[in-house]
Amino acid sequence: LYWEGRAKVVCKKVKGKFIYEIKTWPPASSATKVVNRLFEALRPKIAASEAPAKKDVLIEPGFESKLWFRDSVEAVDAGFKLSSALNAKILNPPQYVLFWNLAWATPYVPAQCLKWVENGIGIGAVCYTNQVYSALGNSVTNRSFEINDPDRYQDEEQRYWIIAGMNHEVGHLGQVWTQAFAQGQPDISKTNDYKPAWLREGVAEIFKAMSYAYQFGIEYQDARNLHVRNMGNRCTSTSLEKISQLGSTPSGCEYNNGILAAELLLSKVRNLEALFYWERSTSALIEEGSLREVQDRLFKKAFGLDMGKFMEEADRYIKQEAS
């Protein structure tokens, strides 16, 4: 029936009678507790930060006042305020295209972006680094949500998966602009980036959980639970070593494993600005050596940790948390 941050109330009909069951989330790990404390300490700074005065948001006519769309627009502000609080300044905010019907959006969104969404709820990529699209749904999604009404949420899980994805892309914008500043490169499409896939996507995933937590006034650990409880354990056998290349993998495990690896990393560094330490540690020079040698060097420079040893520990943490 309903998820909130720490428990789920389930209603079952057994022999004609309704039975209610409360399922609770396991106790938070020590790493989660550390990150939760860091986030709560940052909350006043997020509140005092500013979102862009002007947002380029294109909404399909007739849906401007719908709940899902209002929350999506507010999510953009939450993401930019968090980015500002983390000293990850974003210039030239992108255009947001929010739509319910794919046919309406087609003229406004590049074809390579639209290929990711056909029907249902989906959050799009940063296209050409200057456009974010979000399909808020016109059919039941692959997560089997029962309510597909843009003025209602089935439960908090549905709200999280619809709204939080907006800020996954804001997190990526924070990455590319932070790196551009560090490299003195005004064109963000020309920055050098050697990030492992799990770090690239893990940072964006944890950023979106934090943005959601701030937007809806809940703790980080509760937003994180909304995310992790839906991951399943299909990626626990995939080591971070296997998702350390630059691109994306067919399995998408850089997202699932990445958020937990990023959480463990933050708990060790004990500073949420570490979400963007990698970008601040890069230079405009082409790094010498194999990709893994470069990653080892930059990881040590950014976080003061041995990347290989960290990934081994993170693999164990992922199995523990996703079990």
mmCIF file of C-alpha atoms in Angstrom:
data_model
loop_
_atom_site.group_PDB
_atom_site.id
_atom_site.type_symbol
_atom_site.label_atom_id
_atom_site.label_comp_id
_atom_site.label_asym_id
_atom_site.label_seq_id
_atom_site.Cartn_x
_atom_site.Cartn_y
_atom_site.Cartn_z
ATOM 1 C CA LEU A 1 0.000 0.000 0.000
ATOM 2 C CA TYR A 2 2.532 2.584 1.051
ATOM 3 C CA TRP A 3 6.258 3.094 1.413
ATOM 4 C CA GLU A 4 7.672 5.723 3.636
ATOM 5 C CA GLY A 5 11.329 6.016 4.380
ATOM 6 C CA ARG A 6 11.634 3.167 6.849
ATOM 7 C CA ALA A 7 8.657 0.864 6.557
ATOM 8 C CA LYS A 8 6.157 -0.528 4.105
ATOM 9 C CA VAL A 9 2.522 -1.205 4.911
ATOM 10 C CA VAL A 10 1.174 -4.059 2.821
ATOM 11 C CA CYS A 11 -2.476 -5.033 2.616
ATOM 12 C CA LYS A 12 -3.386 -8.589 1.625
ATOM 13 C CA LYS A 13 -6.769 -10.208 1.242
ATOM 14 C CA VAL A 14 -6.764 -13.664 2.838
ATOM 15 C CA LYS A 15 -9.948 -15.750 2.880
ATOM 16 C CA GLY A 16 -12.074 -12.672 2.388
ATOM 17 C CA LYS A 17 -10.364 -10.670 5.144
ATOM 18 C CA PHE A 18 -7.897 -7.821 4.772
ATOM 19 C CA ILE A 19 -4.633 -8.336 6.637
ATOM 20 C CA TYR A 20 -2.182 -5.489 7.118
ATOM 21 C CA GLU A 21 1.511 -6.167 7.463
ATOM 22 C CA ILE A 22 4.306 -3.722 8.267
ATOM 23 C CA LYS A 23 7.681 -4.485 6.730
ATOM 24 C CA THR A 24 10.572 -2.450 8.070
ATOM 25 C CA TRP A 25 13.869 -1.591 6.414
ATOM 26 C CA PRO A 26 16.987 -3.121 8.052
ATOM 27 C CA PRO A 27 19.012 -0.872 10.380
ATOM 28 C CA ALA A 28 21.202 1.666 8.604
ATOM 29 C CA SER A 29 24.847 0.757 8.063
ATOM 30 C CA SER A 30 27.558 2.813 9.721
ATOM 31 C CA ALA A 31 28.450 4.300 6.319
ATOM 32 C CA THR A 32 24.835 5.360 5.714
ATOM 33 C CA LYS A 33 24.677 6.958 9.154
ATOM 34 C CA VAL A 34 27.842 8.961 8.485
ATOM 35 C CA VAL A 35 26.510 10.275 5.165
ATOM 36 C CA ASN A 36 23.140 11.006 6.767
ATOM 37 C CA ARG A 37 24.839 13.164 9.437
ATOM 38 C CA LEU A 38 26.871 14.972 6.795
ATOM 39 C CA PHE A 39 23.732 15.702 4.809
ATOM 40 C CA GLU A 40 21.800 17.012 7.816
ATOM 41 C CA ALA A 41 24.723 19.319 8.625
ATOM 42 C CA LEU A 42 24.638 20.609 5.039
ATOM 43 C CA ARG A 43 20.883 21.185 4.937
ATOM 44 C CA PRO A 44 21.002 24.820 6.206
ATOM 45 C CA LYS A 45 23.581 25.673 3.548
ATOM 46 C CA ILE A 46 21.364 24.122 0.862
ATOM 47 C CA ALA A 47 18.439 26.221 2.086
ATOM 48 C CA ALA A 48 20.563 29.381 1.929
ATOM 49 C CA SER A 49 21.811 28.627 -1.600
ATOM 50 C CA GLU A 50 20.192 30.037 -4.697
ATOM 51 C CA ALA A 51 18.645 28.259 -7.643
ATOM 52 C CA PRO A 52 18.821 29.830 -11.113
ATOM 53 C CA ALA A 53 16.616 32.905 -11.303
ATOM 54 C CA LYS A 54 15.424 31.822 -14.719
ATOM 55 C CA LYS A 55 14.695 28.278 -15.806
ATOM 56 C CA ASP A 56 14.050 27.273 -19.379
ATOM 57 C CA VAL A 57 11.238 24.767 -18.821
ATOM 58 C CA LEU A 58 9.004 23.679 -21.679
ATOM 59 C CA ILE A 59 5.890 21.837 -20.465
ATOM 60 C CA GLU A 60 3.296 20.173 -22.622
ATOM 61 C CA PRO A 61 0.180 22.394 -22.638
ATOM 62 C CA GLY A 62 -2.514 21.279 -20.243
ATOM 63 C CA PHE A 63 -0.102 19.668 -17.790
ATOM 64 C CA GLU A 64 1.477 22.737 -16.207
ATOM 65 C CA SER A 65 -0.635 22.493 -13.042
ATOM 66 C CA LYS A 66 -0.446 18.710 -12.641
ATOM 67 C CA LEU A 67 1.222 17.396 -9.487
ATOM 68 C CA TRP A 68 3.961 15.411 -11.204
ATOM 69 C CA PHE A 69 4.916 18.390 -13.333
ATOM 70 C CA ARG A 70 4.905 20.889 -10.452
ATOM 71 C CA ASP A 71 7.113 18.604 -8.392
ATOM 72 C CA SER A 72 9.458 18.123 -11.349
ATOM 73 C CA VAL A 73 9.955 21.869 -11.743
ATOM 74 C CA GLU A 74 10.608 22.224 -8.005
ATOM 75 C CA ALA A 75 13.086 19.355 -8.225
ATOM 76 C CA VAL A 76 15.228 21.410 -10.584
ATOM 77 C CA ASP A 77 15.563 24.131 -7.959
ATOM 78 C CA ALA A 78 16.428 21.578 -5.268
ATOM 79 C CA GLY A 79 19.162 20.093 -7.446
ATOM 80 C CA PHE A 80 20.729 23.433 -8.277
ATOM 81 C CA LYS A 81 20.622 24.532 -4.634
ATOM 82 C CA LEU A 82 22.388 21.318 -3.603
ATOM 83 C CA SER A 83 24.974 21.756 -6.341
ATOM 84 C CA SER A 84 25.619 25.310 -5.172
ATOM 85 C CA ALA A 85 25.938 24.184 -1.543
ATOM 86 C CA LEU A 86 28.567 21.670 -2.662
ATOM 87 C CA ASN A 87 30.488 24.422 -4.487
ATOM 88 C CA ALA A 88 29.818 22.811 -7.856
ATOM 89 C CA LYS A 89 28.836 25.874 -9.827
ATOM 90 C CA ILE A 90 26.762 25.210 -12.942
ATOM 91 C CA LEU A 91 26.738 27.782 -15.724
ATOM 92 C CA ASN A 92 24.193 27.898 -18.528
ATOM 93 C CA PRO A 93 21.396 25.794 -16.992
ATOM 94 C CA PRO A 94 19.856 23.482 -19.590
ATOM 95 C CA GLN A 95 16.413 23.494 -21.105
ATOM 96 C CA TYR A 96 13.956 21.081 -19.504
ATOM 97 C CA VAL A 97 11.276 19.490 -21.661
ATOM 98 C CA LEU A 98 8.510 17.889 -19.599
ATOM 99 C CA PHE A 99 5.882 15.911 -21.424
ATOM 100 C CA TRP A 100 3.151 13.336 -21.080
ATOM 101 C CA ASN A 101 2.646 12.458 -24.731
ATOM 102 C CA LEU A 102 5.645 11.544 -26.811
ATOM 103 C CA ALA A 103 4.099 12.864 -30.004
ATOM 104 C CA TRP A 104 3.934 16.371 -28.570
ATOM 105 C CA ALA A 105 7.575 16.311 -27.432
ATOM 106 C CA THR A 106 9.066 14.953 -30.643
ATOM 107 C CA PRO A 107 9.643 18.345 -32.336
ATOM 108 C CA TYR A 108 11.372 19.724 -29.241
ATOM 109 C CA VAL A 109 13.808 16.954 -28.306
ATOM 110 C CA PRO A 110 16.725 15.601 -30.374
ATOM 111 C CA ALA A 111 16.036 12.196 -31.882
ATOM 112 C CA GLN A 112 18.911 10.478 -30.077
ATOM 113 C CA CYS A 113 17.409 11.571 -26.774
ATOM 114 C CA LEU A 114 13.911 10.418 -27.628
ATOM 115 C CA LYS A 115 15.133 6.919 -28.432
ATOM 116 C CA TRP A 116 15.411 6.257 -24.703
ATOM 117 C CA VAL A 117 11.708 6.798 -24.064
ATOM 118 C CA GLU A 118 8.798 5.230 -25.897
ATOM 119 C CA ASN A 119 5.974 4.988 -23.387
ATOM 120 C CA GLY A 120 5.717 5.327 -19.648
ATOM 121 C CA ILE A 121 7.767 7.165 -17.097
ATOM 122 C CA GLY A 122 11.350 7.857 -17.949
ATOM 123 C CA ILE A 123 13.942 10.472 -17.206
ATOM 124 C CA GLY A 124 16.182 11.456 -20.065
ATOM 125 C CA ALA A 125 19.798 12.320 -20.566
ATOM 126 C CA VAL A 126 21.532 15.647 -20.870
ATOM 127 C CA CYS A 127 21.420 16.040 -24.625
ATOM 128 C CA TYR A 128 24.269 18.042 -26.102
ATOM 129 C CA THR A 129 24.837 19.062 -22.453
ATOM 130 C CA ASN A 130 22.128 21.691 -22.824
ATOM 131 C CA GLN A 131 18.816 19.875 -22.692
ATOM 132 C CA VAL A 132 17.132 17.531 -20.246
ATOM 133 C CA TYR A 133 13.933 15.762 -21.181
ATOM 134 C CA SER A 134 11.515 13.980 -18.893
ATOM 135 C CA ALA A 135 8.634 11.790 -19.979
ATOM 136 C CA LEU A 136 6.281 11.728 -17.016
ATOM 137 C CA GLY A 137 4.257 8.916 -18.436
ATOM 138 C CA ASN A 138 1.211 7.986 -20.457
ATOM 139 C CA SER A 139 1.158 4.248 -19.778
ATOM 140 C CA VAL A 140 1.988 1.796 -17.025
ATOM 141 C CA THR A 141 5.755 1.608 -16.601
ATOM 142 C CA ASN A 142 8.106 -1.304 -16.324
ATOM 143 C CA ARG A 143 8.127 -0.766 -12.550
ATOM 144 C CA SER A 144 4.464 -1.823 -12.576
ATOM 145 C CA PHE A 145 3.104 1.271 -10.890
ATOM 146 C CA GLU A 146 -0.647 0.985 -10.691
ATOM 147 C CA ILE A 147 -1.507 4.678 -10.646
ATOM 148 C CA ASN A 148 -0.692 6.578 -13.794
ATOM 149 C CA ASP A 149 -2.479 9.803 -12.938
ATOM 150 C CA PRO A 150 -0.294 12.950 -13.123
ATOM 151 C CA ASP A 151 -2.176 14.434 -10.163
ATOM 152 C CA ARG A 152 -1.611 11.470 -7.800
ATOM 153 C CA TYR A 153 1.182 9.190 -6.634
ATOM 154 C CA GLN A 154 0.662 5.534 -5.914
ATOM 155 C CA ASP A 155 3.129 5.790 -3.031
ATOM 156 C CA GLU A 156 6.436 7.390 -2.171
ATOM 157 C CA GLU A 157 8.358 4.918 -4.295
ATOM 158 C CA GLN A 158 6.530 6.111 -7.381
ATOM 159 C CA ARG A 159 7.150 9.730 -6.472
ATOM 160 C CA TYR A 160 10.862 9.047 -6.006
ATOM 161 C CA TRP A 161 11.322 7.324 -9.350
ATOM 162 C CA ILE A 162 9.332 9.965 -11.207
ATOM 163 C CA ILE A 163 10.805 13.073 -9.625
ATOM 164 C CA ALA A 164 14.334 12.260 -8.431
ATOM 165 C CA GLY A 165 15.690 11.431 -11.867
ATOM 166 C CA MET A 166 15.560 15.084 -12.831
ATOM 167 C CA ASN A 167 18.457 15.692 -10.496
ATOM 168 C CA HIS A 168 20.546 12.754 -11.621
ATOM 169 C CA GLU A 169 21.194 14.930 -14.661
ATOM 170 C CA VAL A 170 21.844 18.020 -12.540
ATOM 171 C CA GLY A 171 24.482 15.949 -10.753
ATOM 172 C CA HIS A 172 26.130 15.257 -14.098
ATOM 173 C CA LEU A 173 26.039 18.962 -14.905
ATOM 174 C CA GLY A 174 27.831 19.602 -11.615
ATOM 175 C CA GLN A 175 30.493 17.112 -12.664
ATOM 176 C CA VAL A 176 31.170 18.543 -16.110
ATOM 177 C CA TRP A 177 31.144 22.187 -15.018
ATOM 178 C CA THR A 178 33.376 21.509 -12.008
ATOM 179 C CA GLN A 179 35.819 19.770 -14.309
ATOM 180 C CA ALA A 180 35.637 22.590 -16.840
ATOM 181 C CA PHE A 181 36.541 25.135 -14.152
ATOM 182 C CA ALA A 182 39.390 22.946 -12.883
ATOM 183 C CA GLN A 183 40.793 22.600 -16.394
ATOM 184 C CA GLY A 184 40.231 26.218 -17.378
ATOM 185 C CA GLN A 185 38.121 24.963 -20.262
ATOM 186 C CA PRO A 186 35.023 27.058 -21.116
ATOM 187 C CA ASP A 187 33.704 24.379 -23.476
ATOM 188 C CA ILE A 188 32.445 21.526 -21.314
ATOM 189 C CA SER A 189 32.346 19.176 -24.305
ATOM 190 C CA LYS A 190 36.148 19.316 -24.520
ATOM 191 C CA THR A 191 37.065 18.410 -20.956
ATOM 192 C CA ASN A 192 39.243 15.372 -20.312
ATOM 193 C CA ASP A 193 37.500 12.734 -18.240
ATOM 194 C CA TYR A 194 38.840 9.384 -17.079
ATOM 195 C CA LYS A 195 36.235 8.630 -14.412
ATOM 196 C CA PRO A 196 35.264 4.996 -13.865
ATOM 197 C CA ALA A 197 31.671 4.407 -14.940
ATOM 198 C CA TRP A 198 30.668 3.439 -11.397
ATOM 199 C CA LEU A 199 31.988 6.739 -10.028
ATOM 200 C CA ARG A 200 30.401 8.831 -12.774
ATOM 201 C CA GLU A 201 26.947 7.334 -12.283
ATOM 202 C CA GLY A 202 27.250 6.653 -8.553
ATOM 203 C CA VAL A 203 27.832 10.332 -7.847
ATOM 204 C CA ALA A 204 24.828 11.328 -9.967
ATOM 205 C CA GLU A 205 22.642 8.722 -8.234
ATOM 206 C CA ILE A 206 23.585 9.772 -4.708
ATOM 207 C CA PHE A 207 23.175 13.416 -5.741
ATOM 208 C CA LYS A 208 19.622 12.687 -6.873
ATOM 209 C CA ALA A 209 18.782 10.918 -3.589
ATOM 210 C CA MET A 210 20.065 13.922 -1.640
ATOM 211 C CA SER A 211 18.169 16.375 -3.834
ATOM 212 C CA TYR A 212 14.974 14.395 -3.278
ATOM 213 C CA ALA A 213 15.600 14.272 0.474
ATOM 214 C CA TYR A 214 15.971 18.041 0.560
ATOM 215 C CA GLN A 215 12.981 18.733 -1.681
ATOM 216 C CA PHE A 216 10.564 16.636 0.362
ATOM 217 C CA GLY A 217 12.032 17.238 3.825
ATOM 218 C CA ILE A 218 13.137 13.701 4.617
ATOM 219 C CA GLU A 219 16.476 12.308 5.739
ATOM 220 C CA TYR A 220 19.073 11.172 3.243
ATOM 221 C CA GLN A 221 18.957 7.617 4.556
ATOM 222 C CA ASP A 222 15.235 7.386 3.819
ATOM 223 C CA ALA A 223 15.609 8.662 0.252
ATOM 224 C CA ARG A 224 18.520 6.293 -0.194
ATOM 225 C CA ASN A 225 16.385 3.399 1.011
ATOM 226 C CA LEU A 226 13.703 4.238 -1.542
ATOM 227 C CA HIS A 227 16.414 3.847 -4.154
ATOM 228 C CA VAL A 228 18.277 0.803 -2.859
ATOM 229 C CA ARG A 229 15.238 -1.309 -2.041
ATOM 230 C CA ASN A 230 14.305 -1.295 -5.739
ATOM 231 C CA MET A 231 17.735 -2.273 -6.992
ATOM 232 C CA GLY A 232 17.541 -5.974 -6.252
ATOM 233 C CA ASN A 233 20.708 -8.021 -6.119
ATOM 234 C CA ARG A 234 21.251 -8.679 -9.815
ATOM 235 C CA CYS A 235 24.444 -6.586 -9.822
ATOM 236 C CA THR A 236 26.082 -7.862 -6.638
ATOM 237 C CA SER A 237 28.188 -10.324 -8.605
ATOM 238 C CA THR A 238 29.473 -7.523 -10.848
ATOM 239 C CA SER A 239 32.637 -6.087 -9.336
ATOM 240 C CA LEU A 240 33.478 -2.392 -9.601
ATOM 241 C CA GLU A 241 36.557 -3.481 -11.504
ATOM 242 C CA LYS A 242 34.270 -4.665 -14.307
ATOM 243 C CA ILE A 243 32.525 -1.280 -14.532
ATOM 244 C CA SER A 244 35.579 0.952 -14.409
ATOM 245 C CA GLN A 245 35.623 1.832 -18.112
ATOM 246 C CA LEU A 246 34.466 5.242 -19.317
ATOM 247 C CA GLY A 247 31.236 4.347 -21.065
ATOM 248 C CA SER A 248 28.067 2.621 -19.961
ATOM 249 C CA THR A 249 27.549 -1.126 -19.704
ATOM 250 C CA PRO A 250 24.654 -3.171 -21.098
ATOM 251 C CA SER A 251 23.860 -4.290 -17.544
ATOM 252 C CA GLY A 252 23.633 -0.756 -16.148
ATOM 253 C CA CYS A 253 25.290 -1.982 -12.957
ATOM 254 C CA GLU A 254 27.338 1.211 -12.735
ATOM 255 C CA TYR A 255 24.124 2.834 -11.457
ATOM 256 C CA ASN A 256 23.156 0.198 -8.903
ATOM 257 C CA ASN A 257 26.630 -0.476 -7.576
ATOM 258 C CA GLY A 258 27.726 3.103 -8.063
ATOM 259 C CA ILE A 259 25.375 4.682 -5.534
ATOM 260 C CA LEU A 260 26.513 2.327 -2.769
ATOM 261 C CA ALA A 261 30.170 2.741 -3.692
ATOM 262 C CA ALA A 262 29.746 6.525 -3.634
ATOM 263 C CA GLU A 263 28.078 6.294 -0.228
ATOM 264 C CA LEU A 264 30.975 4.280 1.171
ATOM 265 C CA LEU A 265 33.436 6.740 -0.363
ATOM 266 C CA LEU A 266 31.705 9.729 1.243
ATOM 267 C CA SER A 267 31.677 7.972 4.606
ATOM 268 C CA LYS A 268 35.464 7.628 4.408
ATOM 269 C CA VAL A 269 36.242 11.141 3.185
ATOM 270 C CA ARG A 270 33.563 12.644 5.466
ATOM 271 C CA ASN A 271 32.883 15.635 3.263
ATOM 272 C CA LEU A 272 29.971 15.801 0.820
ATOM 273 C CA GLU A 273 31.994 18.070 -1.452
ATOM 274 C CA ALA A 274 33.965 14.906 -2.194
ATOM 275 C CA LEU A 275 31.206 14.148 -4.721
ATOM 276 C CA PHE A 276 33.167 16.464 -7.014
ATOM 277 C CA TYR A 277 36.723 15.903 -5.753
ATOM 278 C CA TRP A 278 37.614 13.839 -8.818
ATOM 279 C CA GLU A 279 36.748 16.690 -11.177
ATOM 280 C CA ARG A 280 38.700 19.183 -9.077
ATOM 281 C CA SER A 281 41.763 16.924 -9.265
ATOM 282 C CA THR A 282 41.943 16.775 -13.065
ATOM 283 C CA SER A 283 43.922 18.978 -15.419
ATOM 284 C CA ALA A 284 43.633 19.984 -19.044
ATOM 285 C CA LEU A 285 46.705 17.886 -19.868
ATOM 286 C CA ILE A 286 46.365 14.467 -21.450
ATOM 287 C CA GLU A 287 47.240 11.937 -18.778
ATOM 288 C CA GLU A 288 49.935 9.394 -19.613
ATOM 289 C CA GLY A 289 49.639 5.663 -19.047
ATOM 290 C CA SER A 290 46.887 3.084 -19.357
ATOM 291 C CA LEU A 291 43.345 4.022 -18.384
ATOM 292 C CA ARG A 292 43.616 2.079 -15.138
ATOM 293 C CA GLU A 293 46.961 3.711 -14.284
ATOM 294 C CA VAL A 294 45.437 7.135 -14.848
ATOM 295 C CA GLN A 295 42.383 6.248 -12.750
ATOM 296 C CA ASP A 296 44.552 4.950 -9.905
ATOM 297 C CA ARG A 297 46.580 8.151 -9.924
ATOM 298 C CA LEU A 298 43.597 10.505 -10.047
ATOM 299 C CA PHE A 299 41.646 8.540 -7.424
ATOM 300 C CA LYS A 300 44.578 8.730 -5.016
ATOM 301 C CA LYS A 301 44.970 12.451 -5.712
ATOM 302 C CA ALA A 302 41.251 13.150 -5.259
ATOM 303 C CA PHE A 303 40.384 10.987 -2.267
ATOM 304 C CA GLY A 304 43.687 9.929 -0.727
ATOM 305 C CA LEU A 305 42.740 6.263 -1.156
ATOM 306 C CA ASP A 306 44.051 3.334 -3.154
ATOM 307 C CA MET A 307 41.429 2.697 -5.819
ATOM 308 C CA GLY A 308 41.981 -1.048 -6.063
ATOM 309 C CA LYS A 309 41.675 -1.614 -2.328
ATOM 310 C CA PHE A 310 38.671 0.688 -2.118
ATOM 311 C CA MET A 311 36.854 -1.178 -4.893
ATOM 312 C CA GLU A 312 37.420 -4.499 -3.145
ATOM 313 C CA GLU A 313 35.937 -3.109 0.078
ATOM 314 C CA ALA A 314 33.080 -1.483 -1.837
ATOM 315 C CA ASP A 315 32.239 -4.783 -3.548
ATOM 316 C CA ARG A 316 31.737 -6.349 -0.118
ATOM 317 C CA TYR A 317 29.650 -3.376 1.015
ATOM 318 C CA ILE A 318 27.440 -3.598 -2.088
ATOM 319 C CA LYS A 319 26.729 -7.283 -1.464
ATOM 320 C CA GLN A 320 25.852 -6.500 2.150
ATOM 321 C CA GLU A 321 23.503 -3.620 1.351
ATOM 322 C CA ALA A 322 21.823 -5.064 -1.743
ATOM 323 C CA SER A 323 21.193 -8.503 -0.295
#
